[in-house]
């Protein structure tokens, strides 16, 4: 009985700190004039999560469900999902708030996690993977494969790539972001130079239940390469010159006066 009261007192003390968390701020919606009816609402989400699995702690920032930044706690720095956001990732004005969020989340896991063991869902659904290129496909030109994983909860996963059934080394980090409704999505990127007979596979393992999802990619609808374009242009130019020569010869032949 004393043990249960002690757990309850600890939970109450932790919950009193919730008002300190800078998770979100709400402002009453103002009445917009009629000429602004076409404006759209947008959502910026700053989410901190922690768990017993890997990654043990995570922070993601999304705009309308699109991942902008994740946070590397080993280096205490933001990591932009796209190079275009690199300058914005240098902002460190909220560093103290991030440290507080990390400590609070880890305290919740340590103090409340054991009391909720077996009372909350461990896994919800199976992850779904798909692979696509970041830029239009052109053979012989550098590109990036994107493995997009959805329907992910909890976000404990391992992503591996294979090229023609051979494991690929040197793959970058996997970016995990929180979604509305307590679900997560993840991105894994692979830089490559496409060739006509490529076969890539993205292998996603959900660590909590060892479920594996595999997505394959083969070249489709490739744009013509520069070499092919040059060959076709050369052929067209040659045919055009040949047509001019043949046409000139025929004109001269038919204009030649007839002799007895």
PDB file of C-alpha atoms in Angstrom:
ATOM      1  CA  UNK A   1       0.000   0.000   0.000  1.00  0.00           C
ATOM      2  CA  UNK A   2       2.825   2.406   0.896  1.00  0.00           C
ATOM      3  CA  UNK A   3       4.497   1.578  -2.430  1.00  0.00           C
ATOM      4  CA  UNK A   4       1.325   2.516  -4.376  1.00  0.00           C
ATOM      5  CA  UNK A   5       0.984   5.790  -2.449  1.00  0.00           C
ATOM      6  CA  UNK A   6       4.628   6.581  -3.162  1.00  0.00           C
ATOM      7  CA  UNK A   7       4.094   6.031  -6.903  1.00  0.00           C
ATOM      8  CA  UNK A   8       0.969   8.203  -6.800  1.00  0.00           C
ATOM      9  CA  UNK A   9       2.825  11.019  -5.043  1.00  0.00           C
ATOM     10  CA  UNK A  10       5.646  10.852  -7.574  1.00  0.00           C
ATOM     11  CA  UNK A  11       3.175  10.975 -10.471  1.00  0.00           C
ATOM     12  CA  UNK A  12       1.439  13.989  -8.958  1.00  0.00           C
ATOM     13  CA  UNK A  13       4.724  15.837  -8.541  1.00  0.00           C
ATOM     14  CA  UNK A  14       5.649  15.201 -12.164  1.00  0.00           C
ATOM     15  CA  UNK A  15       2.264  16.243 -13.491  1.00  0.00           C
ATOM     16  CA  UNK A  16       2.535  19.576 -11.665  1.00  0.00           C
ATOM     17  CA  UNK A  17       5.485  20.350 -13.955  1.00  0.00           C
ATOM     18  CA  UNK A  18       3.434  19.958 -17.137  1.00  0.00           C
ATOM     19  CA  UNK A  19       2.597  23.646 -17.233  1.00  0.00           C
ATOM     20  CA  UNK A  20       6.295  24.389 -17.655  1.00  0.00           C
ATOM     21  CA  UNK A  21       6.569  22.475 -20.914  1.00  0.00           C
ATOM     22  CA  UNK A  22       6.736  24.822 -23.926  1.00  0.00           C
ATOM     23  CA  UNK A  23       4.942  22.305 -26.149  1.00  0.00           C
ATOM     24  CA  UNK A  24       2.332  24.578 -27.672  1.00  0.00           C
ATOM     25  CA  UNK A  25       0.611  27.883 -27.297  1.00  0.00           C
ATOM     26  CA  UNK A  26      -2.993  28.574 -28.282  1.00  0.00           C
ATOM     27  CA  UNK A  27      -4.477  31.932 -29.180  1.00  0.00           C
ATOM     28  CA  UNK A  28      -8.169  32.559 -29.765  1.00  0.00           C
ATOM     29  CA  UNK A  29      -9.064  32.715 -33.425  1.00  0.00           C
ATOM     30  CA  UNK A  30      -9.885  36.224 -34.553  1.00  0.00           C
ATOM     31  CA  UNK A  31     -12.722  36.921 -36.918  1.00  0.00           C
ATOM     32  CA  UNK A  32     -11.233  37.308 -40.376  1.00  0.00           C
ATOM     33  CA  UNK A  33     -12.737  39.721 -42.869  1.00  0.00           C
ATOM     34  CA  UNK A  34     -14.576  38.281 -45.839  1.00  0.00           C
ATOM     35  CA  UNK A  35     -11.770  39.123 -48.243  1.00  0.00           C
ATOM     36  CA  UNK A  36      -9.465  36.753 -46.297  1.00  0.00           C
ATOM     37  CA  UNK A  37     -11.689  33.674 -46.620  1.00  0.00           C
ATOM     38  CA  UNK A  38      -9.224  32.107 -49.047  1.00  0.00           C
ATOM     39  CA  UNK A  39      -6.381  32.032 -46.491  1.00  0.00           C
ATOM     40  CA  UNK A  40      -5.290  28.596 -45.219  1.00  0.00           C
ATOM     41  CA  UNK A  41      -4.223  27.478 -41.755  1.00  0.00           C
ATOM     42  CA  UNK A  42      -0.769  25.946 -41.291  1.00  0.00           C
ATOM     43  CA  UNK A  43       0.642  23.923 -38.402  1.00  0.00           C
ATOM     44  CA  UNK A  44       4.170  23.990 -37.006  1.00  0.00           C
ATOM     45  CA  UNK A  45       4.765  21.073 -34.608  1.00  0.00           C
ATOM     46  CA  UNK A  46       7.682  20.786 -32.172  1.00  0.00           C
ATOM     47  CA  UNK A  47       7.664  17.259 -30.703  1.00  0.00           C
ATOM     48  CA  UNK A  48       9.949  15.632 -28.135  1.00  0.00           C
ATOM     49  CA  UNK A  49       9.660  11.868 -27.585  1.00  0.00           C
ATOM     50  CA  UNK A  50      11.579   9.298 -25.561  1.00  0.00           C
ATOM     51  CA  UNK A  51      11.332   5.531 -25.236  1.00  0.00           C
ATOM     52  CA  UNK A  52      13.154   2.440 -24.036  1.00  0.00           C
ATOM     53  CA  UNK A  53      14.084   1.458 -27.595  1.00  0.00           C
ATOM     54  CA  UNK A  54      16.341   3.128 -30.134  1.00  0.00           C
ATOM     55  CA  UNK A  55      16.337   6.068 -30.609  1.00  0.00           C
ATOM     56  CA  UNK A  56      15.923   6.613 -26.862  1.00  0.00           C
ATOM     57  CA  UNK A  57      15.274  10.352 -27.290  1.00  0.00           C
ATOM     58  CA  UNK A  58      14.142  12.351 -30.291  1.00  0.00           C
ATOM     59  CA  UNK A  59      13.003  15.818 -31.310  1.00  0.00           C
ATOM     60  CA  UNK A  60      11.360  16.707 -34.586  1.00  0.00           C
ATOM     61  CA  UNK A  61       9.924  19.893 -36.056  1.00  0.00           C
ATOM     62  CA  UNK A  62       7.392  19.691 -38.872  1.00  0.00           C
ATOM     63  CA  UNK A  63       5.424  22.160 -40.962  1.00  0.00           C
ATOM     64  CA  UNK A  64       2.100  20.826 -42.230  1.00  0.00           C
ATOM     65  CA  UNK A  65       3.353  17.245 -41.592  1.00  0.00           C
ATOM     66  CA  UNK A  66       6.536  17.863 -43.628  1.00  0.00           C
ATOM     67  CA  UNK A  67       9.716  17.281 -41.634  1.00  0.00           C
ATOM     68  CA  UNK A  68      11.970  20.338 -41.409  1.00  0.00           C
ATOM     69  CA  UNK A  69      14.466  19.457 -38.652  1.00  0.00           C
ATOM     70  CA  UNK A  70      15.419  16.666 -36.301  1.00  0.00           C
ATOM     71  CA  UNK A  71      17.783  17.059 -33.359  1.00  0.00           C
ATOM     72  CA  UNK A  72      21.075  15.271 -32.763  1.00  0.00           C
ATOM     73  CA  UNK A  73      21.337  15.089 -28.971  1.00  0.00           C
ATOM     74  CA  UNK A  74      24.875  13.673 -29.145  1.00  0.00           C
ATOM     75  CA  UNK A  75      26.053  16.959 -30.727  1.00  0.00           C
ATOM     76  CA  UNK A  76      23.269  19.223 -29.376  1.00  0.00           C
ATOM     77  CA  UNK A  77      22.446  20.565 -32.808  1.00  0.00           C
ATOM     78  CA  UNK A  78      19.569  20.596 -35.253  1.00  0.00           C
ATOM     79  CA  UNK A  79      19.848  18.473 -38.376  1.00  0.00           C
ATOM     80  CA  UNK A  80      18.012  19.808 -41.455  1.00  0.00           C
ATOM     81  CA  UNK A  81      16.237  17.257 -43.617  1.00  0.00           C
ATOM     82  CA  UNK A  82      17.117  19.248 -46.734  1.00  0.00           C
ATOM     83  CA  UNK A  83      20.274  21.293 -47.399  1.00  0.00           C
ATOM     84  CA  UNK A  84      18.153  24.391 -48.057  1.00  0.00           C
ATOM     85  CA  UNK A  85      17.339  24.554 -44.314  1.00  0.00           C
ATOM     86  CA  UNK A  86      20.953  24.425 -43.109  1.00  0.00           C
ATOM     87  CA  UNK A  87      21.175  28.128 -42.198  1.00  0.00           C
ATOM     88  CA  UNK A  88      18.017  27.983 -40.078  1.00  0.00           C
ATOM     89  CA  UNK A  89      19.341  24.940 -38.189  1.00  0.00           C
ATOM     90  CA  UNK A  90      22.062  27.112 -36.601  1.00  0.00           C
ATOM     91  CA  UNK A  91      19.531  28.899 -34.358  1.00  0.00           C
ATOM     92  CA  UNK A  92      20.288  27.933 -30.724  1.00  0.00           C
ATOM     93  CA  UNK A  93      17.987  30.326 -28.878  1.00  0.00           C
ATOM     94  CA  UNK A  94      15.788  27.496 -27.542  1.00  0.00           C
ATOM     95  CA  UNK A  95      18.685  25.282 -26.397  1.00  0.00           C
ATOM     96  CA  UNK A  96      17.745  25.542 -22.700  1.00  0.00           C
ATOM     97  CA  UNK A  97      14.113  24.566 -23.434  1.00  0.00           C
ATOM     98  CA  UNK A  98      15.276  21.516 -25.396  1.00  0.00           C
ATOM     99  CA  UNK A  99      17.505  20.412 -22.500  1.00  0.00           C
ATOM    100  CA  UNK A 100      14.546  20.760 -20.116  1.00  0.00           C
ATOM    101  CA  UNK A 101      12.271  18.757 -22.427  1.00  0.00           C
ATOM    102  CA  UNK A 102      14.864  15.986 -22.665  1.00  0.00           C
ATOM    103  CA  UNK A 103      15.251  15.721 -18.886  1.00  0.00           C
ATOM    104  CA  UNK A 104      11.517  15.799 -18.270  1.00  0.00           C
ATOM    105  CA  UNK A 105      10.830  13.121 -20.877  1.00  0.00           C
ATOM    106  CA  UNK A 106      13.491  10.818 -19.437  1.00  0.00           C
ATOM    107  CA  UNK A 107      12.098  11.367 -15.915  1.00  0.00           C
ATOM    108  CA  UNK A 108       8.642  10.386 -17.147  1.00  0.00           C
ATOM    109  CA  UNK A 109      10.014   7.156 -18.601  1.00  0.00           C
ATOM    110  CA  UNK A 110      11.898   6.320 -15.412  1.00  0.00           C
ATOM    111  CA  UNK A 111       9.196   7.200 -12.903  1.00  0.00           C
ATOM    112  CA  UNK A 112       5.915   6.487 -14.713  1.00  0.00           C
ATOM    113  CA  UNK A 113       6.965   3.882 -17.285  1.00  0.00           C
ATOM    114  CA  UNK A 114       7.027   0.932 -14.839  1.00  0.00           C
ATOM    115  CA  UNK A 115       3.567   1.824 -13.497  1.00  0.00           C
ATOM    116  CA  UNK A 116       2.089   1.762 -17.018  1.00  0.00           C
ATOM    117  CA  UNK A 117       3.816  -1.462 -18.093  1.00  0.00           C
ATOM    118  CA  UNK A 118       1.275  -3.627 -19.922  1.00  0.00           C
ATOM    119  CA  UNK A 119      -1.464  -0.972 -19.751  1.00  0.00           C
ATOM    120  CA  UNK A 120      -0.704   0.934 -22.962  1.00  0.00           C
ATOM    121  CA  UNK A 121      -0.399  -0.445 -26.510  1.00  0.00           C
ATOM    122  CA  UNK A 122       3.105  -1.561 -27.425  1.00  0.00           C
ATOM    123  CA  UNK A 123       2.672  -1.540 -31.192  1.00  0.00           C
ATOM    124  CA  UNK A 124      -0.046  -0.234 -33.462  1.00  0.00           C
ATOM    125  CA  UNK A 125      -0.138  -1.532 -37.020  1.00  0.00           C
ATOM    126  CA  UNK A 126       2.731  -2.381 -39.322  1.00  0.00           C
ATOM    127  CA  UNK A 127       5.088   0.101 -40.997  1.00  0.00           C
ATOM    128  CA  UNK A 128       4.586   0.709 -44.721  1.00  0.00           C
ATOM    129  CA  UNK A 129       7.578   1.577 -46.937  1.00  0.00           C
ATOM    130  CA  UNK A 130       7.856   3.077 -50.421  1.00  0.00           C
ATOM    131  CA  UNK A 131      10.867   4.210 -52.471  1.00  0.00           C
ATOM    132  CA  UNK A 132      11.139   7.045 -54.990  1.00  0.00           C
ATOM    133  CA  UNK A 133      13.783   9.370 -56.422  1.00  0.00           C
ATOM    134  CA  UNK A 134      14.237  12.919 -55.178  1.00  0.00           C
ATOM    135  CA  UNK A 135      14.849  14.260 -58.717  1.00  0.00           C
ATOM    136  CA  UNK A 136      13.582  13.167 -62.147  1.00  0.00           C
ATOM    137  CA  UNK A 137      15.337   9.996 -63.237  1.00  0.00           C
ATOM    138  CA  UNK A 138      18.202  10.409 -65.725  1.00  0.00           C
ATOM    139  CA  UNK A 139      20.663   7.584 -66.305  1.00  0.00           C
ATOM    140  CA  UNK A 140      24.262   8.475 -65.488  1.00  0.00           C
ATOM    141  CA  UNK A 141      23.362  11.564 -63.426  1.00  0.00           C
ATOM    142  CA  UNK A 142      23.651  11.611 -59.599  1.00  0.00           C
ATOM    143  CA  UNK A 143      20.349  11.311 -57.766  1.00  0.00           C
ATOM    144  CA  UNK A 144      18.962  10.361 -54.348  1.00  0.00           C
ATOM    145  CA  UNK A 145      16.645   7.510 -53.405  1.00  0.00           C
ATOM    146  CA  UNK A 146      14.138   8.256 -50.653  1.00  0.00           C
ATOM    147  CA  UNK A 147      12.673   5.470 -48.521  1.00  0.00           C
ATOM    148  CA  UNK A 148       9.500   6.815 -46.883  1.00  0.00           C
ATOM    149  CA  UNK A 149       8.091   4.826 -43.936  1.00  0.00           C
ATOM    150  CA  UNK A 150       4.583   5.552 -42.648  1.00  0.00           C
ATOM    151  CA  UNK A 151       2.168   4.004 -40.091  1.00  0.00           C
ATOM    152  CA  UNK A 152       5.003   3.772 -37.559  1.00  0.00           C
ATOM    153  CA  UNK A 153       4.437   3.406 -33.808  1.00  0.00           C
ATOM    154  CA  UNK A 154       6.488   3.324 -31.703  1.00  0.00           C
ATOM    155  CA  UNK A 155       9.381   4.807 -33.728  1.00  0.00           C
ATOM    156  CA  UNK A 156      11.859   1.979 -33.084  1.00  0.00           C
ATOM    157  CA  UNK A 157      13.168   0.869 -36.457  1.00  0.00           C
ATOM    158  CA  UNK A 158      16.221  -0.135 -38.457  1.00  0.00           C
ATOM    159  CA  UNK A 159      16.576   0.751 -42.153  1.00  0.00           C
ATOM    160  CA  UNK A 160      18.948  -1.109 -44.486  1.00  0.00           C
ATOM    161  CA  UNK A 161      19.498  -0.726 -48.243  1.00  0.00           C
ATOM    162  CA  UNK A 162      20.444  -3.332 -50.823  1.00  0.00           C
ATOM    163  CA  UNK A 163      21.599  -2.904 -54.434  1.00  0.00           C
ATOM    164  CA  UNK A 164      21.016  -5.967 -56.601  1.00  0.00           C
ATOM    165  CA  UNK A 165      20.646  -8.030 -53.374  1.00  0.00           C
ATOM    166  CA  UNK A 166      24.006  -6.773 -52.015  1.00  0.00           C
ATOM    167  CA  UNK A 167      23.974  -4.667 -48.771  1.00  0.00           C
ATOM    168  CA  UNK A 168      24.847  -1.007 -49.265  1.00  0.00           C
ATOM    169  CA  UNK A 169      27.350   0.552 -46.869  1.00  0.00           C
ATOM    170  CA  UNK A 170      27.630   4.155 -45.776  1.00  0.00           C
ATOM    171  CA  UNK A 171      23.912   4.977 -45.616  1.00  0.00           C
ATOM    172  CA  UNK A 172      23.099   8.211 -43.785  1.00  0.00           C
ATOM    173  CA  UNK A 173      20.927   8.575 -40.661  1.00  0.00           C
ATOM    174  CA  UNK A 174      17.202   7.844 -40.589  1.00  0.00           C
ATOM    175  CA  UNK A 175      15.013  10.876 -39.884  1.00  0.00           C
ATOM    176  CA  UNK A 176      11.946  10.233 -37.705  1.00  0.00           C
ATOM    177  CA  UNK A 177       9.135  12.773 -37.318  1.00  0.00           C
ATOM    178  CA  UNK A 178       5.922  12.823 -35.290  1.00  0.00           C
ATOM    179  CA  UNK A 179       2.530  13.021 -36.964  1.00  0.00           C
ATOM    180  CA  UNK A 180      -0.932  13.971 -35.804  1.00  0.00           C
ATOM    181  CA  UNK A 181      -2.687  11.162 -33.950  1.00  0.00           C
ATOM    182  CA  UNK A 182       0.340   9.703 -32.109  1.00  0.00           C
ATOM    183  CA  UNK A 183       1.949   8.150 -35.165  1.00  0.00           C
ATOM    184  CA  UNK A 184       5.351   8.623 -36.733  1.00  0.00           C
ATOM    185  CA  UNK A 185       6.932   8.656 -40.163  1.00  0.00           C
ATOM    186  CA  UNK A 186      10.559   8.174 -41.170  1.00  0.00           C
ATOM    187  CA  UNK A 187      12.867   8.995 -44.088  1.00  0.00           C
ATOM    188  CA  UNK A 188      16.061   7.286 -45.203  1.00  0.00           C
ATOM    189  CA  UNK A 189      18.196   8.638 -48.062  1.00  0.00           C
ATOM    190  CA  UNK A 190      20.645   6.927 -50.403  1.00  0.00           C
ATOM    191  CA  UNK A 191      22.798   8.835 -52.904  1.00  0.00           C
ATOM    192  CA  UNK A 192      23.375   6.921 -56.151  1.00  0.00           C
ATOM    193  CA  UNK A 193      23.926   7.218 -59.894  1.00  0.00           C
ATOM    194  CA  UNK A 194      21.137   5.339 -61.696  1.00  0.00           C
ATOM    195  CA  UNK A 195      21.819   2.720 -64.337  1.00  0.00           C
ATOM    196  CA  UNK A 196      19.263   0.930 -66.569  1.00  0.00           C
ATOM    197  CA  UNK A 197      19.458  -2.437 -64.742  1.00  0.00           C
ATOM    198  CA  UNK A 198      19.456  -1.212 -61.124  1.00  0.00           C
ATOM    199  CA  UNK A 199      17.412  -2.964 -58.438  1.00  0.00           C
ATOM    200  CA  UNK A 200      17.342  -1.275 -55.029  1.00  0.00           C
ATOM    201  CA  UNK A 201      15.478  -2.452 -51.937  1.00  0.00           C
ATOM    202  CA  UNK A 202      14.742  -0.604 -48.691  1.00  0.00           C
ATOM    203  CA  UNK A 203      14.386  -3.054 -45.779  1.00  0.00           C
ATOM    204  CA  UNK A 204      12.599  -1.673 -42.698  1.00  0.00           C
ATOM    205  CA  UNK A 205      12.596  -3.694 -39.474  1.00  0.00           C
ATOM    206  CA  UNK A 206      10.214  -2.636 -36.689  1.00  0.00           C
ATOM    207  CA  UNK A 207      12.267  -3.479 -33.624  1.00  0.00           C
ATOM    208  CA  UNK A 208       9.308  -3.771 -31.226  1.00  0.00           C
ATOM    209  CA  UNK A 209       7.740  -6.772 -33.011  1.00  0.00           C
ATOM    210  CA  UNK A 210      10.455  -7.669 -35.594  1.00  0.00           C
ATOM    211  CA  UNK A 211       8.039  -7.025 -38.471  1.00  0.00           C
ATOM    212  CA  UNK A 212       9.877  -6.356 -41.742  1.00  0.00           C
ATOM    213  CA  UNK A 213       8.614  -4.215 -44.624  1.00  0.00           C
ATOM    214  CA  UNK A 214      10.466  -4.211 -47.951  1.00  0.00           C
ATOM    215  CA  UNK A 215      10.066  -1.711 -50.785  1.00  0.00           C
ATOM    216  CA  UNK A 216      11.737  -2.165 -54.182  1.00  0.00           C
ATOM    217  CA  UNK A 217      12.808   0.369 -56.797  1.00  0.00           C
ATOM    218  CA  UNK A 218      13.630  -0.221 -60.466  1.00  0.00           C
ATOM    219  CA  UNK A 219      14.160   2.469 -63.141  1.00  0.00           C
ATOM    220  CA  UNK A 220      10.954   3.644 -64.805  1.00  0.00           C
ATOM    221  CA  UNK A 221      10.129   6.564 -67.096  1.00  0.00           C
ATOM    222  CA  UNK A 222      13.712   7.787 -67.320  1.00  0.00           C
ATOM    223  CA  UNK A 223      14.407  11.038 -69.101  1.00  0.00           C
ATOM    224  CA  UNK A 224      16.662  10.775 -72.189  1.00  0.00           C
ATOM    225  CA  UNK A 225      20.341  11.139 -71.348  1.00  0.00           C
ATOM    226  CA  UNK A 226      22.542  13.831 -72.907  1.00  0.00           C
ATOM    227  CA  UNK A 227      24.362  11.197 -74.977  1.00  0.00           C
ATOM    228  CA  UNK A 228      21.114   9.857 -76.403  1.00  0.00           C
ATOM    229  CA  UNK A 229      19.897  13.364 -77.109  1.00  0.00           C
ATOM    230  CA  UNK A 230      23.145  14.181 -78.938  1.00  0.00           C
ATOM    231  CA  UNK A 231      22.902  10.983 -81.008  1.00  0.00           C
ATOM    232  CA  UNK A 232      19.295  11.695 -81.955  1.00  0.00           C
ATOM    233  CA  UNK A 233      20.142  15.299 -82.823  1.00  0.00           C
ATOM    234  CA  UNK A 234      23.063  14.108 -84.948  1.00  0.00           C
ATOM    235  CA  UNK A 235      20.874  11.622 -86.810  1.00  0.00           C
ATOM    236  CA  UNK A 236      18.193  14.255 -87.384  1.00  0.00           C
ATOM    237  CA  UNK A 237      20.782  16.745 -88.632  1.00  0.00           C
ATOM    238  CA  UNK A 238      22.309  14.131 -90.968  1.00  0.00           C
ATOM    239  CA  UNK A 239      18.907  13.235 -92.381  1.00  0.00           C
ATOM    240  CA  UNK A 240      18.151  16.919 -92.903  1.00  0.00           C
ATOM    241  CA  UNK A 241      21.411  17.511 -94.807  1.00  0.00           C
ATOM    242  CA  UNK A 242      20.811  14.360 -96.867  1.00  0.00           C
ATOM    243  CA  UNK A 243      17.321  15.566 -97.704  1.00  0.00           C
ATOM    244  CA  UNK A 244      18.657  18.944 -98.858  1.00  0.00           C
ATOM    245  CA  UNK A 245      21.267  17.260-101.110  1.00  0.00           C
ATOM    246  CA  UNK A 246      18.759  14.836-102.624  1.00  0.00           C
ATOM    247  CA  UNK A 247      16.257  17.641-103.165  1.00  0.00           C
ATOM    248  CA  UNK A 248      18.878  19.836-104.878  1.00  0.00           C
ATOM    249  CA  UNK A 249      19.960  16.987-107.201  1.00  0.00           C
ATOM    250  CA  UNK A 250      16.361  16.247-108.199  1.00  0.00           C
ATOM    251  CA  UNK A 251      15.660  19.914-108.938  1.00  0.00           C
ATOM    252  CA  UNK A 252      18.766  20.188-111.129  1.00  0.00           C
ATOM    253  CA  UNK A 253      17.918  16.915-112.902  1.00  0.00           C
ATOM    254  CA  UNK A 254      14.337  17.869-113.753  1.00  0.00           C
ATOM    255  CA  UNK A 255      15.311  21.388-114.880  1.00  0.00           C
ATOM    256  CA  UNK A 256      17.911  20.020-117.323  1.00  0.00           C
ATOM    257  CA  UNK A 257      16.712  20.667-120.941  1.00  0.00           C
ATOM    258  CA  UNK A 258      15.736  17.638-122.923  1.00  0.00           C
ATOM    259  CA  UNK A 259      17.901  16.702-125.956  1.00  0.00           C
ATOM    260  CA  UNK A 260      16.948  14.697-129.067  1.00  0.00           C
TER     261      UNK A 260
END
